[in-house]
PDB file of C-alpha atoms and ligand atoms in Angstrom:
ATOM      1  CA  MET A 123     161.378 123.132  43.769  1.00  0.00           C
ATOM      2  CA  GLU A 124     160.317 123.464  39.926  1.00  0.00           C
ATOM      3  CA  ASN A 125     160.826 127.404  40.719  1.00  0.00           C
ATOM      4  CA  ILE A 126     164.735 127.120  41.415  1.00  0.00           C
ATOM      5  CA  SER A 127     165.305 127.308  37.229  1.00  0.00           C
ATOM      6  CA  GLU A 128     163.101 130.209  36.954  1.00  0.00           C
ATOM      7  CA  ASN A 129     164.344 131.760  39.763  1.00  0.00           C
ATOM      8  CA  ALA A 130     167.759 131.138  37.946  1.00  0.00           C
ATOM      9  CA  ARG A 131     166.752 132.992  34.969  1.00  0.00           C
ATOM     10  CA  ARG A 132     165.401 135.764  36.711  1.00  0.00           C
ATOM     11  CA  ILE A 133     168.318 136.796  38.927  1.00  0.00           C
ATOM     12  CA  LEU A 134     170.872 135.950  35.709  1.00  0.00           C
ATOM     13  CA  ASP A 135     168.645 138.756  33.812  1.00  0.00           C
ATOM     14  CA  ARG A 136     168.627 141.215  36.709  1.00  0.00           C
ATOM     15  CA  ALA A 137     172.517 140.828  37.239  1.00  0.00           C
ATOM     16  CA  ARG A 138     173.069 141.337  34.186  1.00  0.00           C
ATOM     17  CA  ALA A 139     171.006 143.990  33.530  1.00  0.00           C
ATOM     18  CA  ALA A 140     172.754 145.849  36.703  1.00  0.00           C
ATOM     19  CA  ALA A 141     175.907 145.214  34.719  1.00  0.00           C
ATOM     20  CA  GLU A 142     175.209 146.832  31.958  1.00  0.00           C
ATOM     21  CA  ARG A 143     173.891 150.123  33.750  1.00  0.00           C
ATOM     22  CA  ALA A 144     177.770 149.569  35.409  1.00  0.00           C
ATOM     23  CA  GLY A 145     179.183 148.864  31.951  1.00  0.00           C
ATOM     24  CA  THR A 146     180.668 145.590  33.326  1.00  0.00           C
ATOM     25  CA  ARG A 147     180.283 141.987  33.179  1.00  0.00           C
ATOM     26  CA  VAL A 148     178.814 140.038  36.005  1.00  0.00           C
ATOM     27  CA  THR A 149     178.846 136.432  36.972  1.00  0.00           C
ATOM     28  CA  VAL A 150     176.614 135.019  39.430  1.00  0.00           C
ATOM     29  CA  VAL A 151     177.771 132.363  41.600  1.00  0.00           C
ATOM     30  CA  ALA A 152     175.117 130.548  42.995  1.00  0.00           C
ATOM     31  CA  ALA A 153     175.360 129.582  46.365  1.00  0.00           C
ATOM     32  CA  SER A 154     174.030 126.227  46.853  1.00  0.00           C
ATOM     33  CA  LYS A 155     175.067 125.203  50.840  1.00  0.00           C
ATOM     34  CA  MET A 156     172.442 122.572  52.178  1.00  0.00           C
ATOM     35  CA  ASN A 157     170.972 122.160  48.588  1.00  0.00           C
ATOM     36  CA  ASP A 158     171.275 119.163  46.665  1.00  0.00           C
ATOM     37  CA  THR A 159     172.522 117.767  43.468  1.00  0.00           C
ATOM     38  CA  ALA A 160     168.848 117.822  42.113  1.00  0.00           C
ATOM     39  CA  ALA A 161     168.480 121.573  42.979  1.00  0.00           C
ATOM     40  CA  VAL A 162     172.064 122.709  41.859  1.00  0.00           C
ATOM     41  CA  ARG A 163     170.808 120.780  38.445  1.00  0.00           C
ATOM     42  CA  LEU A 164     167.389 123.112  38.568  1.00  0.00           C
ATOM     43  CA  ALA A 165     169.880 126.349  38.661  1.00  0.00           C
ATOM     44  CA  TYR A 166     171.885 124.891  35.952  1.00  0.00           C
ATOM     45  CA  GLU A 167     168.915 124.303  33.902  1.00  0.00           C
ATOM     46  CA  GLY A 168     168.303 128.431  34.260  1.00  0.00           C
ATOM     47  CA  GLY A 169     171.396 129.111  33.050  1.00  0.00           C
ATOM     48  CA  ILE A 170     173.999 129.279  36.207  1.00  0.00           C
ATOM     49  CA  ARG A 171     177.289 128.388  34.949  1.00  0.00           C
ATOM     50  CA  CYS A 172     179.107 129.165  38.205  1.00  0.00           C
ATOM     51  CA  PHE A 173     178.470 127.343  41.931  1.00  0.00           C
ATOM     52  CA  GLY A 174     179.587 128.369  45.426  1.00  0.00           C
ATOM     53  CA  GLU A 175     179.977 125.973  48.154  1.00  0.00           C
ATOM     54  CA  ASN A 176     181.105 126.276  52.027  1.00  0.00           C
ATOM     55  CA  ARG A 177     181.611 123.194  53.219  1.00  0.00           C
ATOM     56  CA  VAL A 178     184.461 120.914  52.187  1.00  0.00           C
ATOM     57  CA  GLN A 179     182.334 117.849  52.643  1.00  0.00           C
ATOM     58  CA  GLU A 180     179.207 118.688  51.238  1.00  0.00           C
ATOM     59  CA  LEU A 181     181.198 119.925  47.884  1.00  0.00           C
ATOM     60  CA  GLU A 182     182.644 116.764  47.740  1.00  0.00           C
ATOM     61  CA  THR A 183     179.297 114.609  47.969  1.00  0.00           C
ATOM     62  CA  LYS A 184     177.946 116.848  45.284  1.00  0.00           C
ATOM     63  CA  LEU A 185     181.155 116.473  43.300  1.00  0.00           C
ATOM     64  CA  ARG A 186     180.495 112.715  43.179  1.00  0.00           C
ATOM     65  CA  GLU A 187     177.221 113.120  42.189  1.00  0.00           C
ATOM     66  CA  GLY A 188     177.846 115.088  38.885  1.00  0.00           C
ATOM     67  CA  ALA A 189     175.850 118.297  40.598  1.00  0.00           C
ATOM     68  CA  TYR A 190     178.579 120.897  38.688  1.00  0.00           C
ATOM     69  CA  ASP A 191     179.257 119.361  35.582  1.00  0.00           C
ATOM     70  CA  GLY A 192     179.332 122.056  33.014  1.00  0.00           C
ATOM     71  CA  ALA A 193     180.055 124.849  35.437  1.00  0.00           C
ATOM     72  CA  LYS A 194     182.939 126.061  37.347  1.00  0.00           C
ATOM     73  CA  LEU A 195     182.983 125.712  41.559  1.00  0.00           C
ATOM     74  CA  HIS A 196     184.364 128.076  43.953  1.00  0.00           C
ATOM     75  CA  PHE A 197     184.413 127.844  47.616  1.00  0.00           C
ATOM     76  CA  ILE A 198     182.827 130.598  49.422  1.00  0.00           C
ATOM     77  CA  GLY A 199     182.796 129.139  53.598  1.00  0.00           C
ATOM     78  CA  HIS A 200     185.468 129.102  56.052  1.00  0.00           C
ATOM     79  CA  LEU A 201     187.971 126.953  55.046  1.00  0.00           C
ATOM     80  CA  GLN A 202     189.405 125.144  58.144  1.00  0.00           C
ATOM     81  CA  ARG A 203     192.656 123.782  58.030  1.00  0.00           C
ATOM     82  CA  ASN A 204     192.510 120.087  58.085  1.00  0.00           C
ATOM     83  CA  LYS A 205     190.442 120.478  54.759  1.00  0.00           C
ATOM     84  CA  VAL A 206     192.659 122.090  52.856  1.00  0.00           C
ATOM     85  CA  ARG A 207     194.534 119.008  51.366  1.00  0.00           C
ATOM     86  CA  ALA A 208     190.882 117.657  50.152  1.00  0.00           C
ATOM     87  CA  LEU A 209     189.783 121.066  48.251  1.00  0.00           C
ATOM     88  CA  VAL A 210     193.390 122.427  46.457  1.00  0.00           C
ATOM     89  CA  GLY A 211     192.863 121.638  43.080  1.00  0.00           C
ATOM     90  CA  ARG A 212     189.358 120.356  43.063  1.00  0.00           C
ATOM     91  CA  VAL A 213     188.086 124.108  42.788  1.00  0.00           C
ATOM     92  CA  ASP A 214     188.384 127.223  39.922  1.00  0.00           C
ATOM     93  CA  LEU A 215     188.496 129.560  43.294  1.00  0.00           C
ATOM     94  CA  ILE A 216     188.704 129.664  46.683  1.00  0.00           C
ATOM     95  CA  GLU A 217     187.087 132.883  47.422  1.00  0.00           C
ATOM     96  CA  SER A 218     187.545 132.998  51.411  1.00  0.00           C
ATOM     97  CA  VAL A 219     191.405 133.282  52.079  1.00  0.00           C
ATOM     98  CA  ASP A 220     192.314 135.722  55.331  1.00  0.00           C
ATOM     99  CA  SER A 221     195.942 134.670  56.210  1.00  0.00           C
ATOM    100  CA  ALA A 222     199.070 134.145  55.655  1.00  0.00           C
ATOM    101  CA  GLU A 223     199.460 130.758  57.079  1.00  0.00           C
ATOM    102  CA  LEU A 224     196.382 129.557  54.917  1.00  0.00           C
ATOM    103  CA  MET A 225     197.854 130.941  51.885  1.00  0.00           C
ATOM    104  CA  ASP A 226     200.869 128.718  52.550  1.00  0.00           C
ATOM    105  CA  MET A 227     199.352 125.469  52.934  1.00  0.00           C
ATOM    106  CA  ILE A 228     196.897 126.178  50.342  1.00  0.00           C
ATOM    107  CA  SER A 229     200.400 127.121  48.089  1.00  0.00           C
ATOM    108  CA  ALA A 230     202.066 124.203  49.545  1.00  0.00           C
ATOM    109  CA  ARG A 231     199.217 121.315  48.827  1.00  0.00           C
ATOM    110  CA  ALA A 232     199.177 123.194  44.775  1.00  0.00           C
ATOM    111  CA  THR A 233     202.740 122.492  44.507  1.00  0.00           C
ATOM    112  CA  ALA A 234     203.091 119.092  45.592  1.00  0.00           C
ATOM    113  CA  LEU A 235     199.843 118.379  43.066  1.00  0.00           C
ATOM    114  CA  GLY A 236     202.013 120.344  40.174  1.00  0.00           C
ATOM    115  CA  THR A 237     199.306 122.907  40.000  1.00  0.00           C
ATOM    116  CA  VAL A 238     198.387 126.595  40.700  1.00  0.00           C
ATOM    117  CA  GLN A 239     195.543 127.555  42.722  1.00  0.00           C
ATOM    118  CA  PRO A 240     193.639 130.476  42.042  1.00  0.00           C
ATOM    119  CA  ILE A 241     192.288 132.333  45.299  1.00  0.00           C
ATOM    120  CA  LEU A 242     190.322 135.753  46.642  1.00  0.00           C
ATOM    121  CA  ILE A 243     191.574 137.401  49.805  1.00  0.00           C
ATOM    122  CA  GLU A 244     188.192 137.571  52.191  1.00  0.00           C
ATOM    123  CA  VAL A 245     188.519 140.960  53.541  1.00  0.00           C
ATOM    124  CA  ASN A 246     186.573 141.908  56.799  1.00  0.00           C
ATOM    125  CA  ILE A 247     185.176 145.139  55.883  1.00  0.00           C
ATOM    126  CA  GLY A 248     183.384 145.917  58.494  1.00  0.00           C
ATOM    127  CA  GLY A 249     185.904 145.047  61.306  1.00  0.00           C
ATOM    128  CA  GLU A 250     183.299 142.806  63.022  1.00  0.00           C
ATOM    129  CA  ALA A 251     185.488 140.984  65.573  1.00  0.00           C
ATOM    130  CA  ALA A 252     183.284 137.357  65.021  1.00  0.00           C
ATOM    131  CA  LYS A 253     183.838 137.326  61.484  1.00  0.00           C
ATOM    132  CA  SER A 254     186.543 135.750  59.076  1.00  0.00           C
ATOM    133  CA  GLY A 255     188.270 138.227  56.902  1.00  0.00           C
ATOM    134  CA  VAL A 256     191.630 140.148  57.044  1.00  0.00           C
ATOM    135  CA  GLU A 257     191.004 143.678  58.376  1.00  0.00           C
ATOM    136  CA  PRO A 258     191.468 146.009  55.503  1.00  0.00           C
ATOM    137  CA  GLU A 259     194.715 147.452  57.345  1.00  0.00           C
ATOM    138  CA  ARG A 260     196.513 144.064  57.559  1.00  0.00           C
ATOM    139  CA  LEU A 261     195.549 143.558  53.265  1.00  0.00           C
ATOM    140  CA  GLU A 262     199.087 144.669  51.518  1.00  0.00           C
ATOM    141  CA  GLU A 263     200.567 142.687  53.941  1.00  0.00           C
ATOM    142  CA  LEU A 264     198.904 139.397  53.118  1.00  0.00           C
ATOM    143  CA  LEU A 265     199.307 141.022  49.324  1.00  0.00           C
ATOM    144  CA  GLU A 266     202.699 140.901  50.001  1.00  0.00           C
ATOM    145  CA  HIS A 267     203.097 137.471  51.363  1.00  0.00           C
ATOM    146  CA  ALA A 268     201.798 136.078  48.404  1.00  0.00           C
ATOM    147  CA  GLY A 269     204.989 136.642  46.343  1.00  0.00           C
ATOM    148  CA  GLY A 270     206.325 133.879  48.449  1.00  0.00           C
ATOM    149  CA  ALA A 271     203.491 131.509  48.115  1.00  0.00           C
ATOM    150  CA  PRO A 272     204.357 130.593  43.847  1.00  0.00           C
ATOM    151  CA  GLY A 273     201.490 127.341  44.472  1.00  0.00           C
ATOM    152  CA  VAL A 274     198.604 130.357  44.623  1.00  0.00           C
ATOM    153  CA  SER A 275     197.217 132.729  42.077  1.00  0.00           C
ATOM    154  CA  VAL A 276     195.497 135.942  44.102  1.00  0.00           C
ATOM    155  CA  ARG A 277     192.792 137.048  41.832  1.00  0.00           C
ATOM    156  CA  GLY A 278     191.300 139.759  43.587  1.00  0.00           C
ATOM    157  CA  LEU A 279     188.660 140.284  46.593  1.00  0.00           C
ATOM    158  CA  MET A 280     185.934 138.946  48.382  1.00  0.00           C
ATOM    159  CA  THR A 281     183.339 140.502  51.597  1.00  0.00           C
ATOM    160  CA  ILE A 282     180.736 139.609  53.373  1.00  0.00           C
ATOM    161  CA  PRO A 283     179.714 143.090  54.700  1.00  0.00           C
ATOM    162  CA  PRO A 284     177.678 143.563  58.720  1.00  0.00           C
ATOM    163  CA  ARG A 285     174.232 142.500  58.102  1.00  0.00           C
ATOM    164  CA  ASP A 286     172.243 145.962  58.168  1.00  0.00           C
ATOM    165  CA  PRO A 287     168.397 146.491  57.446  1.00  0.00           C
ATOM    166  CA  GLU A 288     170.037 149.758  55.771  1.00  0.00           C
ATOM    167  CA  LYS A 289     170.614 149.306  52.483  1.00  0.00           C
ATOM    168  CA  GLU A 290     173.069 152.647  52.571  1.00  0.00           C
ATOM    169  CA  LYS A 291     175.093 151.487  55.099  1.00  0.00           C
ATOM    170  CA  THR A 292     175.885 148.225  53.086  1.00  0.00           C
ATOM    171  CA  VAL A 293     176.276 150.288  49.758  1.00  0.00           C
ATOM    172  CA  ARG A 294     179.166 152.304  51.808  1.00  0.00           C
ATOM    173  CA  TYR A 295     180.688 148.939  52.763  1.00  0.00           C
ATOM    174  CA  PHE A 296     180.666 148.364  49.029  1.00  0.00           C
ATOM    175  CA  GLU A 297     182.025 151.136  47.870  1.00  0.00           C
ATOM    176  CA  GLN A 298     185.188 151.030  50.776  1.00  0.00           C
ATOM    177  CA  MET A 299     185.857 147.666  49.039  1.00  0.00           C
ATOM    178  CA  ARG A 300     185.653 149.008  45.567  1.00  0.00           C
ATOM    179  CA  LYS A 301     188.053 152.077  46.783  1.00  0.00           C
ATOM    180  CA  LEU A 302     190.292 148.943  48.313  1.00  0.00           C
ATOM    181  CA  PHE A 303     190.199 146.922  45.237  1.00  0.00           C
ATOM    182  CA  VAL A 304     190.837 150.193  43.011  1.00  0.00           C
ATOM    183  CA  ASP A 305     194.091 150.448  45.034  1.00  0.00           C
ATOM    184  CA  MET A 306     195.294 147.214  45.309  1.00  0.00           C
ATOM    185  CA  SER A 307     195.151 146.839  41.427  1.00  0.00           C
ATOM    186  CA  GLY A 308     197.701 149.790  40.924  1.00  0.00           C
ATOM    187  CA  LYS A 309     200.055 148.155  42.681  1.00  0.00           C
ATOM    188  CA  LYS A 310     202.597 145.283  41.955  1.00  0.00           C
ATOM    189  CA  TYR A 311     202.557 142.476  44.104  1.00  0.00           C
ATOM    190  CA  ASP A 312     204.125 139.191  42.752  1.00  0.00           C
ATOM    191  CA  ASN A 313     201.236 136.195  42.297  1.00  0.00           C
ATOM    192  CA  VAL A 314     198.325 138.989  42.547  1.00  0.00           C
ATOM    193  CA  THR A 315     196.306 139.913  39.467  1.00  0.00           C
ATOM    194  CA  MET A 316     193.221 142.249  40.901  1.00  0.00           C
ATOM    195  CA  THR A 317     190.535 141.121  38.613  1.00  0.00           C
ATOM    196  CA  VAL A 318     187.565 139.867  40.737  1.00  0.00           C
ATOM    197  CA  LEU A 319     185.654 141.481  43.124  1.00  0.00           C
ATOM    198  CA  SER A 320     183.216 139.199  44.913  1.00  0.00           C
ATOM    199  CA  MET A 321     180.696 141.213  46.856  1.00  0.00           C
ATOM    200  CA  GLY A 322     176.717 141.322  46.541  1.00  0.00           C
ATOM    201  CA  MET A 323     174.245 138.698  47.809  1.00  0.00           C
ATOM    202  CA  SER A 324     170.628 137.746  47.683  1.00  0.00           C
ATOM    203  CA  GLY A 325     169.206 140.891  48.874  1.00  0.00           C
ATOM    204  CA  ASP A 326     171.966 143.296  47.657  1.00  0.00           C
ATOM    205  CA  PHE A 327     173.393 142.017  44.717  1.00  0.00           C
ATOM    206  CA  GLU A 328     172.466 145.204  42.357  1.00  0.00           C
ATOM    207  CA  GLU A 329     173.570 147.568  44.534  1.00  0.00           C
ATOM    208  CA  ALA A 330     177.280 145.591  44.728  1.00  0.00           C
ATOM    209  CA  ILE A 331     177.258 145.976  40.721  1.00  0.00           C
ATOM    210  CA  ALA A 332     176.607 149.113  40.816  1.00  0.00           C
ATOM    211  CA  CYS A 333     179.712 149.577  43.370  1.00  0.00           C
ATOM    212  CA  GLY A 334     181.893 147.472  40.888  1.00  0.00           C
ATOM    213  CA  ALA A 335     181.320 143.755  41.905  1.00  0.00           C
ATOM    214  CA  ASN A 336     181.684 141.810  38.951  1.00  0.00           C
ATOM    215  CA  THR A 337     181.242 138.311  40.783  1.00  0.00           C
ATOM    216  CA  VAL A 338     177.992 137.930  43.081  1.00  0.00           C
ATOM    217  CA  ARG A 339     176.936 135.200  45.218  1.00  0.00           C
ATOM    218  CA  VAL A 340     173.238 134.557  45.878  1.00  0.00           C
ATOM    219  CA  GLY A 341     171.787 132.008  47.565  1.00  0.00           C
ATOM    220  CA  SER A 342     168.433 132.105  48.772  1.00  0.00           C
ATOM    221  CA  ALA A 343     166.560 134.112  46.138  1.00  0.00           C
ATOM    222  CA  ILE A 344     167.395 131.447  43.494  1.00  0.00           C
ATOM    223  CA  PHE A 345     167.116 127.980  46.216  1.00  0.00           C
ATOM    224  CA  GLY A 346     164.523 129.681  48.665  1.00  0.00           C
ATOM    225  CA  GLN A 347     164.824 130.407  51.988  1.00  0.00           C
ATOM    226  CA  ARG A 348     167.495 127.488  53.569  1.00  0.00           C
ATOM    227  CA  ARG A 349     166.007 125.795  56.774  1.00  0.00           C
TER     228      ARG A 349
HETATM  229  C1  PLP B1715     175.073 131.441  51.713  1.00  0.00           C
HETATM  230  C2  PLP B1715     175.985 132.592  51.031  1.00  0.00           C
HETATM  231  C3  PLP B1715     175.894 133.464  50.464  1.00  0.00           C
HETATM  232  C4  PLP B1715     174.291 133.664  49.687  1.00  0.00           C
HETATM  233  O1  PLP B1715     173.968 134.463  50.659  1.00  0.00           O
HETATM  234  P1  PLP B1715     172.215 134.703  50.068  1.00  0.00           P
HETATM  235  O2  PLP B1715     171.749 135.308  51.424  1.00  0.00           O
HETATM  236  O3  PLP B1715     171.121 133.318  50.598  1.00  0.00           O
HETATM  237  O4  PLP B1715     172.062 135.114  48.845  1.00  0.00           O
HETATM  238  C5  PLP B1715     177.116 134.585  49.853  1.00  0.00           C
HETATM  239  N1  PLP B1715     178.112 134.365  50.004  1.00  0.00           N
HETATM  240  C6  PLP B1715     178.316 133.549  51.151  1.00  0.00           C
HETATM  241  C7  PLP B1715     179.841 133.473  51.459  1.00  0.00           C
HETATM  242  C8  PLP B1715     177.237 132.771  52.169  1.00  0.00           C
HETATM  243  O5  PLP B1715     178.019 131.763  52.803  1.00  0.00           O
END
């Protein structure tokens, strides 16, 4: 448990060094699912200033306990429709929006609250059947859709590439994402500003940064293996 602060420091150092090599800056999102408020605070002590949660209920509990005080909070998990109401307006960024329907629900809730919810579009870069994320071929259609969803502000793209023991394969997916990101940045869509590219986890965040990620989501390398 005491190691969490030290792990966090080391990961931040490595991420910043990778960003410096790539000529960018990087935000390390500590993926804190299944870790309690005490663990989250240890990561904060180690310098983490952004946390990512996968489940709305878990996020609500830790939010009540002050786990994220002084830090930003992202939602990075699969978002169920019946949880949209509880989530919108309480996080700085929802990273995992992958359908027009979900975008509309978030937009409607944000509008009712008198706010605008920043979101990322999750891309299923590996085209895996069982995975969430919009297929790359349908990304433009979804970005176009944002023009009619005034309660959201699209800030960029997120992906979880297929698990592959061969790093070169993962890197190829990262490169495809960078290309998509650059292509989409060159187009004009209402309610869309392409600034965030979120990719890379414990095993590959340095490669992701080298391929253009400016946000990485790191869990087990900070908090230890999840049970
Ligand atoms: C858990 C999780 C991560 C971090 O995974 P690690 O391999 O533990 O670093 C990143 N992104 C998402 C969406 C996650 O759910």
